Amino acid sequence: MRLWRNDGNFHFTEVTTAAGLTTPVQSNSFTPNFADVNNDGWPDLLVTGDFGTTQYYLNNRNGTFTRATNAVITDENGMGAAIGDFDNDGDLDWFVSSIWSATGVSAGGWGITGNRLYRNRGDGTFDDVTEIAGVRHGYWGWGSVFADLNNDGMLDIFHVNGFPSESAVEFHEDPARLFVSNGDGTFTQRAEELGVADTGQGRGVTCFDYDGDGDLDLFLTNMTAPGRLYRNDLPPGTKFLWVRLTGNAPNTQAIGARIFVTANGVTQMRELRAASNFVSQDPVGAWFGLGGASTAPLVRVVFPDGTEQRLENVAANQTVVVGEGRPAQVDVPTLGGLGLALLGVLIAASAIFLIGRGRIA
């Protein structure tokens, strides 16, 4: 594991040791993410790692970090990661994809106890709620996302799977997993029912509304095979908001900002991050499902420097662009164009893609 500090003007300095990012074991990091898990306005570091080396560090706000990993962090072969507020309590939770075997046998010496869902206590410490939430059984997990795929105001979990080793026959065509939120802290696995149980050698995944129809679609990459685009076809009536920010230079995408949307008596929170799902990432923006609500009474944006902007009674089913220190723009009709542009980049990277259809409800 290495940390390079950006000194500006395209110059970086390696500061791993100086920043305190030392570990008691050899790091086998797969998916690192900066995210403010203790709500102090400073990005902490969550590192998902293989062979029991998942770690996390709290930012000391002086250029250094303190290792906070404890006995709660028990994933055995952490590979992909998703970070989001799945329970709408105002802090960031952490999902780690790992290995679960349906046979209960570890043919190659790897762990088989499955995924982990670490629920944030609000202070940067976590509880393992994997079993209660029902998200353990994921096969050989890789790229993972939190996303509100049915626009009900609760984050769901999707991750891809697969491992081609001769000693891992059960993972050659293991299906992708979609854990749909039940709204009470638990999830139901519905990938087959909803048409997204892809059986390729999945590695990366990104979630975005490529066709601009008001629901989130899934693009996944498979190792040594075509990528796949799954179009989401929600029934009429579900509502959403897509919020994008423009920040002051040099942070022109306002990375680190938080967006709060209140609707149906619930406040959802998203943090804008240049995040990794595992060899993949989502667009820098915030998607909010509003259920059947036609209006969000309050949209509140907290920029990285602590300044706030508030919008009241924002109509659903539109893009809202909020600039740091500038008036917000609404009814921006470029959602589909943004999705298609991103899709072009993904297709170029994958060379070939196939389209599937699903109804994620």
Tab-separated table of C-alpha atoms in Angstrom:
chain	number	residue	atom	x	y	z
A	1	MET	CA	0.000	0.000	0.000
A	2	ARG	CA	1.320	3.427	-0.971
A	3	LEU	CA	0.054	7.006	-0.557
A	4	TRP	CA	1.194	9.690	-2.989
A	5	ARG	CA	0.412	13.269	-1.979
A	6	ASN	CA	-0.523	15.595	-4.819
A	7	ASP	CA	1.697	18.680	-4.515
A	8	GLY	CA	0.126	20.414	-7.518
A	9	ASN	CA	1.540	21.039	-10.998
A	10	PHE	CA	1.448	17.297	-11.765
A	11	HIS	CA	3.924	16.479	-9.034
A	12	PHE	CA	3.459	13.798	-6.365
A	13	THR	CA	5.405	12.856	-3.247
A	14	GLU	CA	5.282	9.370	-1.700
A	15	VAL	CA	4.259	9.906	1.940
A	16	THR	CA	3.051	6.483	3.081
A	17	THR	CA	5.233	6.191	6.168
A	18	ALA	CA	5.104	9.893	7.016
A	19	ALA	CA	1.300	9.727	6.932
A	20	GLY	CA	1.245	6.821	9.383
A	21	LEU	CA	-0.127	4.246	6.937
A	22	THR	CA	1.713	1.307	8.399
A	23	THR	CA	0.130	-2.090	8.969
A	24	PRO	CA	1.060	-5.017	11.211
A	25	VAL	CA	0.768	-7.454	8.279
A	26	GLN	CA	1.653	-7.533	4.605
A	27	SER	CA	-0.993	-5.541	2.769
A	28	ASN	CA	-2.827	-7.228	-0.106
A	29	SER	CA	-4.983	-4.223	-0.906
A	30	PHE	CA	-7.535	-4.445	-3.727
A	31	THR	CA	-9.969	-1.552	-3.328
A	32	PRO	CA	-8.967	1.622	-1.458
A	33	ASN	CA	-11.411	4.475	-0.847
A	34	PHE	CA	-11.260	7.880	0.788
A	35	ALA	CA	-14.485	8.560	2.717
A	36	ASP	CA	-15.416	10.607	5.773
A	37	VAL	CA	-16.609	7.858	8.097
A	38	ASN	CA	-16.491	9.833	11.363
A	39	ASN	CA	-18.358	12.896	10.051
A	40	ASP	CA	-15.633	15.416	10.870
A	41	GLY	CA	-15.306	16.795	7.342
A	42	TRP	CA	-11.965	15.099	6.609
A	43	PRO	CA	-11.537	12.038	4.347
A	44	ASP	CA	-10.567	8.825	6.096
A	45	LEU	CA	-9.099	5.819	4.282
A	46	LEU	CA	-10.813	2.428	3.894
A	47	VAL	CA	-8.677	-0.261	2.260
A	48	THR	CA	-10.334	-3.518	1.248
A	49	GLY	CA	-7.702	-6.267	1.127
A	50	ASP	CA	-7.294	-9.947	0.341
A	51	PHE	CA	-6.074	-12.603	2.815
A	52	GLY	CA	-7.479	-10.842	5.876
A	53	THR	CA	-5.715	-7.515	5.268
A	54	THR	CA	-8.693	-5.132	5.105
A	55	GLN	CA	-7.782	-2.010	7.091
A	56	TYR	CA	-9.129	1.440	7.817
A	57	TYR	CA	-7.527	4.626	9.044
A	58	LEU	CA	-8.963	7.810	10.535
A	59	ASN	CA	-7.686	11.168	9.344
A	60	ASN	CA	-5.877	13.159	12.045
A	61	ARG	CA	-6.478	16.387	10.101
A	62	ASN	CA	-2.746	17.147	10.010
A	63	GLY	CA	-1.570	15.036	7.075
A	64	THR	CA	-1.415	11.812	9.077
A	65	PHE	CA	-3.755	8.899	9.796
A	66	THR	CA	-4.354	6.596	12.761
A	67	ARG	CA	-5.059	2.922	12.147
A	68	ALA	CA	-8.509	2.133	13.554
A	69	THR	CA	-8.891	-1.486	12.378
A	70	ASN	CA	-10.210	-3.740	15.133
A	71	ALA	CA	-11.713	-7.185	15.670
A	72	VAL	CA	-14.973	-6.181	13.947
A	73	ILE	CA	-13.214	-6.210	10.558
A	74	THR	CA	-13.269	-9.917	9.735
A	75	ASP	CA	-13.657	-10.297	5.966
A	76	GLU	CA	-11.272	-13.010	4.835
A	77	ASN	CA	-10.743	-12.194	1.158
A	78	GLY	CA	-11.914	-8.622	0.685
A	79	MET	CA	-11.947	-7.634	-2.998
A	80	GLY	CA	-14.607	-5.098	-3.951
A	81	ALA	CA	-16.163	-2.358	-1.849
A	82	ALA	CA	-19.203	-0.102	-1.739
A	83	ILE	CA	-19.545	2.865	0.595
A	84	GLY	CA	-22.876	4.551	1.287
A	85	ASP	CA	-25.538	5.336	3.876
A	86	PHE	CA	-27.699	2.224	3.457
A	87	ASP	CA	-29.804	2.900	6.573
A	88	ASN	CA	-30.323	6.661	6.019
A	89	ASP	CA	-28.926	7.609	9.427
A	90	GLY	CA	-26.493	10.224	8.124
A	91	ASP	CA	-23.195	8.322	8.116
A	92	LEU	CA	-21.307	6.156	5.634
A	93	ASP	CA	-21.464	2.369	5.889
A	94	TRP	CA	-19.071	-0.088	4.238
A	95	PHE	CA	-19.854	-3.213	2.186
A	96	VAL	CA	-16.991	-5.590	1.349
A	97	SER	CA	-17.355	-8.394	-1.185
A	98	SER	CA	-15.522	-11.585	-0.267
A	99	ILE	CA	-15.813	-15.344	-0.889
A	100	TRP	CA	-18.730	-17.548	0.127
A	101	SER	CA	-18.964	-21.196	-0.845
A	102	ALA	CA	-22.311	-22.937	-1.275
A	103	THR	CA	-20.560	-26.256	-0.660
A	104	GLY	CA	-19.069	-25.144	2.661
A	105	VAL	CA	-15.689	-26.434	1.473
A	106	SER	CA	-12.583	-24.341	0.801
A	107	ALA	CA	-10.987	-26.187	-2.096
A	108	GLY	CA	-8.052	-23.798	-2.360
A	109	GLY	CA	-7.517	-22.656	1.211
A	110	TRP	CA	-9.430	-19.415	0.811
A	111	GLY	CA	-12.014	-18.131	3.252
A	112	ILE	CA	-15.632	-19.097	2.647
A	113	THR	CA	-17.615	-17.022	5.156
A	114	GLY	CA	-18.764	-14.500	2.578
A	115	ASN	CA	-19.362	-10.783	2.250
A	116	ARG	CA	-19.360	-8.279	5.100
A	117	LEU	CA	-21.591	-5.288	5.782
A	118	TYR	CA	-20.078	-2.928	8.340
A	119	ARG	CA	-22.649	-0.479	9.721
A	120	ASN	CA	-21.219	2.831	10.931
A	121	ARG	CA	-22.017	3.716	14.526
A	122	GLY	CA	-21.693	7.402	13.600
A	123	ASP	CA	-18.248	7.955	15.066
A	124	GLY	CA	-16.087	6.053	12.598
A	125	THR	CA	-16.424	2.696	14.344
A	126	PHE	CA	-18.414	-0.178	12.879
A	127	ASP	CA	-20.703	-3.069	13.751
A	128	ASP	CA	-20.786	-6.207	11.631
A	129	VAL	CA	-24.433	-6.562	10.563
A	130	THR	CA	-23.842	-9.009	7.716
A	131	GLU	CA	-25.980	-11.827	9.082
A	132	ILE	CA	-28.838	-9.594	10.177
A	133	ALA	CA	-28.845	-7.800	6.832
A	134	GLY	CA	-28.782	-11.035	4.818
A	135	VAL	CA	-25.971	-10.134	2.413
A	136	ARG	CA	-23.374	-12.795	3.231
A	137	HIS	CA	-24.019	-15.300	0.432
A	138	GLY	CA	-22.381	-13.726	-2.603
A	139	TYR	CA	-20.072	-16.399	-4.099
A	140	TRP	CA	-16.655	-15.026	-5.279
A	141	GLY	CA	-17.344	-11.290	-5.121
A	142	TRP	CA	-15.536	-8.471	-6.912
A	143	GLY	CA	-16.779	-5.009	-7.989
A	144	SER	CA	-19.623	-3.752	-5.789
A	145	VAL	CA	-21.997	-0.790	-5.703
A	146	PHE	CA	-24.532	0.788	-3.377
A	147	ALA	CA	-27.324	2.209	-5.547
A	148	ASP	CA	-31.046	2.898	-5.275
A	149	LEU	CA	-32.042	0.706	-8.197
A	150	ASN	CA	-35.810	0.830	-7.606
A	151	ASN	CA	-36.056	4.523	-6.611
A	152	ASP	CA	-37.599	3.748	-3.228
A	153	GLY	CA	-35.193	5.923	-1.228
A	154	MET	CA	-33.095	3.022	0.094
A	155	LEU	CA	-29.727	1.867	-1.220
A	156	ASP	CA	-29.485	-1.620	-2.706
A	157	ILE	CA	-26.270	-3.660	-3.214
A	158	PHE	CA	-25.075	-5.207	-6.472
A	159	HIS	CA	-21.829	-7.076	-7.048
A	160	VAL	CA	-20.255	-9.241	-9.734
A	161	ASN	CA	-18.578	-12.622	-9.253
A	162	GLY	CA	-16.267	-15.271	-10.596
A	163	PHE	CA	-12.900	-17.014	-10.415
A	164	PRO	CA	-11.515	-19.210	-13.242
A	165	SER	CA	-9.052	-21.408	-11.336
A	166	GLU	CA	-9.207	-25.166	-11.945
A	167	SER	CA	-9.535	-25.620	-8.184
A	168	ALA	CA	-12.554	-23.267	-8.078
A	169	VAL	CA	-15.049	-24.994	-10.370
A	170	GLU	CA	-18.065	-23.755	-8.394
A	171	PHE	CA	-17.025	-20.164	-9.172
A	172	HIS	CA	-16.618	-20.514	-12.943
A	173	GLU	CA	-20.180	-19.375	-13.621
A	174	ASP	CA	-21.379	-18.108	-10.262
A	175	PRO	CA	-24.074	-15.447	-10.732
A	176	ALA	CA	-23.884	-11.760	-9.894
A	177	ARG	CA	-25.830	-10.802	-6.758
A	178	LEU	CA	-28.458	-8.111	-6.272
A	179	PHE	CA	-29.475	-7.509	-2.662
A	180	VAL	CA	-32.598	-5.321	-2.698
A	181	SER	CA	-33.238	-3.277	0.439
A	182	ASN	CA	-36.365	-4.147	2.408
A	183	GLY	CA	-36.293	-0.713	4.036
A	184	ASP	CA	-35.621	-2.044	7.534
A	185	GLY	CA	-31.882	-2.740	7.440
A	186	THR	CA	-32.321	-6.115	5.741
A	187	PHE	CA	-32.000	-7.162	2.107
A	188	THR	CA	-33.453	-9.830	-0.194
A	189	GLN	CA	-31.317	-11.399	-2.925
A	190	ARG	CA	-33.270	-11.026	-6.219
A	191	ALA	CA	-30.711	-11.110	-9.059
A	192	GLU	CA	-32.277	-14.058	-10.894
A	193	GLU	CA	-35.819	-12.732	-10.528
A	194	LEU	CA	-34.834	-9.309	-11.851
A	195	GLY	CA	-32.664	-10.465	-14.741
A	196	VAL	CA	-29.184	-9.422	-13.593
A	197	ALA	CA	-27.688	-12.743	-12.416
A	198	ASP	CA	-24.815	-12.468	-14.890
A	199	THR	CA	-22.614	-15.596	-14.923
A	200	GLY	CA	-19.523	-14.162	-16.602
A	201	GLN	CA	-16.196	-13.684	-14.877
A	202	GLY	CA	-17.279	-10.339	-13.447
A	203	ARG	CA	-14.712	-7.846	-12.199
A	204	GLY	CA	-15.786	-4.194	-12.501
A	205	VAL	CA	-19.222	-2.592	-12.280
A	206	THR	CA	-20.570	0.925	-12.681
A	207	CYS	CA	-24.060	2.248	-12.059
A	208	PHE	CA	-25.604	5.180	-13.999
A	209	ASP	CA	-28.675	6.187	-16.021
A	210	TYR	CA	-27.259	5.691	-19.505
A	211	ASP	CA	-30.554	6.231	-21.347
A	212	GLY	CA	-31.884	9.114	-19.266
A	213	ASP	CA	-35.190	7.429	-18.437
A	214	GLY	CA	-35.084	8.069	-14.695
A	215	ASP	CA	-33.617	4.852	-13.304
A	216	LEU	CA	-30.120	3.506	-12.738
A	217	ASP	CA	-28.665	0.965	-15.141
A	218	LEU	CA	-25.699	-1.400	-14.636
A	219	PHE	CA	-22.621	-1.907	-16.792
A	220	LEU	CA	-20.252	-4.669	-15.776
A	221	THR	CA	-16.940	-5.868	-17.153
A	222	ASN	CA	-16.026	-9.519	-17.436
A	223	MET	CA	-12.500	-10.907	-17.529
A	224	THR	CA	-11.596	-12.224	-21.027
A	225	ALA	CA	-15.189	-11.753	-22.225
A	226	PRO	CA	-17.517	-8.958	-23.389
A	227	GLY	CA	-18.840	-6.438	-20.914
A	228	ARG	CA	-22.582	-6.331	-20.353
A	229	LEU	CA	-25.033	-3.467	-20.097
A	230	TYR	CA	-28.225	-4.155	-18.140
A	231	ARG	CA	-30.970	-1.634	-18.777
A	232	ASN	CA	-33.278	-1.001	-15.855
A	233	ASP	CA	-36.977	-0.722	-16.763
A	234	LEU	CA	-38.851	0.480	-13.702
A	235	PRO	CA	-42.631	0.727	-13.835
A	236	PRO	CA	-44.085	4.233	-14.269
A	237	GLY	CA	-44.537	6.385	-11.203
A	238	THR	CA	-41.199	6.206	-9.413
A	239	LYS	CA	-39.468	9.532	-8.903
A	240	PHE	CA	-35.827	10.610	-8.639
A	241	LEU	CA	-33.380	13.496	-8.411
A	242	TRP	CA	-29.911	13.519	-9.972
A	243	VAL	CA	-27.694	16.124	-8.297
A	244	ARG	CA	-24.367	17.274	-9.702
A	245	LEU	CA	-21.984	19.810	-8.200
A	246	THR	CA	-19.405	22.157	-9.643
A	247	GLY	CA	-16.729	23.296	-7.239
A	248	ASN	CA	-14.109	25.996	-7.232
A	249	ALA	CA	-10.687	25.151	-8.667
A	250	PRO	CA	-8.792	22.984	-8.171
A	251	ASN	CA	-11.615	20.767	-6.814
A	252	THR	CA	-13.943	21.445	-9.730
A	253	GLN	CA	-16.108	18.356	-9.082
A	254	ALA	CA	-16.529	19.218	-5.389
A	255	ILE	CA	-15.124	15.862	-4.267
A	256	GLY	CA	-15.836	15.462	-0.559
A	257	ALA	CA	-19.075	17.460	-0.604
A	258	ARG	CA	-22.200	16.006	0.952
A	259	ILE	CA	-25.714	16.253	-0.430
A	260	PHE	CA	-28.807	15.763	1.729
A	261	VAL	CA	-32.250	15.307	0.176
A	262	THR	CA	-35.385	15.223	2.312
A	263	ALA	CA	-38.543	13.616	0.917
A	264	ASN	CA	-41.278	11.389	2.329
A	265	GLY	CA	-40.156	12.405	5.821
A	266	VAL	CA	-36.719	10.808	5.329
A	267	THR	CA	-33.350	12.450	4.686
A	268	GLN	CA	-30.919	10.657	2.408
A	269	MET	CA	-27.214	11.523	2.284
A	270	ARG	CA	-24.610	11.048	-0.429
A	271	GLU	CA	-20.936	11.995	-0.328
A	272	LEU	CA	-19.222	12.820	-3.621
A	273	ARG	CA	-16.073	10.752	-3.938
A	274	ALA	CA	-13.591	9.713	-6.619
A	275	ALA	CA	-14.330	6.177	-5.510
A	276	SER	CA	-13.329	2.657	-6.498
A	277	ASN	CA	-15.776	-0.255	-6.756
A	278	PHE	CA	-12.815	-2.467	-7.839
A	279	VAL	CA	-11.191	-1.532	-11.175
A	280	SER	CA	-14.262	0.671	-11.797
A	281	GLN	CA	-16.169	3.633	-10.430
A	282	ASP	CA	-19.490	5.470	-10.749
A	283	PRO	CA	-19.999	8.981	-12.156
A	284	VAL	CA	-19.332	11.805	-9.706
A	285	GLY	CA	-22.890	12.759	-8.832
A	286	ALA	CA	-25.660	11.841	-6.426
A	287	TRP	CA	-28.753	9.830	-7.342
A	288	PHE	CA	-31.753	9.952	-5.016
A	289	GLY	CA	-34.838	7.790	-5.371
A	290	LEU	CA	-37.901	9.660	-4.119
A	291	GLY	CA	-40.458	6.866	-4.254
A	292	GLY	CA	-43.753	8.450	-5.265
A	293	ALA	CA	-42.920	11.948	-3.978
A	294	SER	CA	-43.314	14.636	-6.623
A	295	THR	CA	-41.276	17.154	-4.611
A	296	ALA	CA	-38.254	17.164	-2.324
A	297	PRO	CA	-38.988	19.767	0.365
A	298	LEU	CA	-35.278	20.330	0.984
A	299	VAL	CA	-32.019	19.763	-0.885
A	300	ARG	CA	-28.992	20.782	1.184
A	301	VAL	CA	-25.418	20.796	-0.129
A	302	VAL	CA	-22.393	21.044	2.165
A	303	PHE	CA	-19.274	21.842	0.156
A	304	PRO	CA	-15.815	20.653	1.305
A	305	ASP	CA	-15.005	24.036	2.845
A	306	GLY	CA	-18.151	23.857	4.998
A	307	THR	CA	-20.242	26.386	3.071
A	308	GLU	CA	-23.851	25.347	2.444
A	309	GLN	CA	-26.509	25.885	-0.173
A	310	ARG	CA	-30.173	25.044	0.334
A	311	LEU	CA	-32.919	24.540	-2.238
A	312	GLU	CA	-36.535	24.205	-1.169
A	313	ASN	CA	-39.473	22.421	-2.820
A	314	VAL	CA	-37.445	20.932	-5.657
A	315	ALA	CA	-39.585	19.131	-8.236
A	316	ALA	CA	-38.775	15.470	-8.850
A	317	ASN	CA	-37.553	13.842	-12.071
A	318	GLN	CA	-34.855	16.304	-13.024
A	319	THR	CA	-31.160	17.050	-12.858
A	320	VAL	CA	-30.074	19.743	-10.406
A	321	VAL	CA	-26.645	21.346	-10.815
A	322	VAL	CA	-25.376	23.269	-7.809
A	323	GLY	CA	-22.250	25.397	-8.234
A	324	GLU	CA	-20.137	26.398	-5.281
A	325	GLY	CA	-21.079	30.004	-4.553
A	326	ARG	CA	-23.431	30.141	-7.553
A	327	PRO	CA	-27.201	29.769	-8.069
A	328	ALA	CA	-28.476	26.254	-8.705
A	329	GLN	CA	-29.659	25.166	-12.152
A	330	VAL	CA	-32.638	22.859	-12.494
A	331	ASP	CA	-34.379	21.091	-15.358
A	332	VAL	CA	-31.046	20.313	-16.975
A	333	PRO	CA	-31.998	18.033	-19.907
A	334	THR	CA	-28.612	16.380	-20.336
A	335	LEU	CA	-28.942	13.314	-18.096
A	336	GLY	CA	-29.161	10.901	-21.020
A	337	GLY	CA	-26.352	12.679	-22.845
A	338	LEU	CA	-24.099	12.336	-19.820
A	339	GLY	CA	-24.931	8.650	-19.553
A	340	LEU	CA	-24.322	7.993	-23.241
A	341	ALA	CA	-20.985	9.818	-23.130
A	342	LEU	CA	-19.884	7.718	-20.164
A	343	LEU	CA	-21.124	4.570	-21.860
A	344	GLY	CA	-18.940	5.391	-24.856
A	345	VAL	CA	-15.896	5.457	-22.592
A	346	LEU	CA	-16.868	2.142	-21.004
A	347	ILE	CA	-17.452	0.478	-24.366
A	348	ALA	CA	-14.092	1.695	-25.616
A	349	ALA	CA	-12.456	0.167	-22.560
A	350	SER	CA	-14.332	-3.128	-22.938
A	351	ALA	CA	-14.164	-3.357	-26.742
A	352	ILE	CA	-17.495	-5.231	-26.997
A	353	PHE	CA	-20.674	-5.147	-24.953
A	354	LEU	CA	-23.966	-6.982	-24.738
A	355	ILE	CA	-27.272	-5.609	-23.514
A	356	GLY	CA	-29.588	-7.293	-21.050
A	357	ARG	CA	-32.881	-6.075	-19.689
A	358	GLY	CA	-34.074	-6.138	-16.122
A	359	ARG	CA	-36.890	-4.712	-14.045
A	360	ILE	CA	-35.446	-3.818	-10.692
A	361	ALA	CA	-38.450	-3.279	-8.461
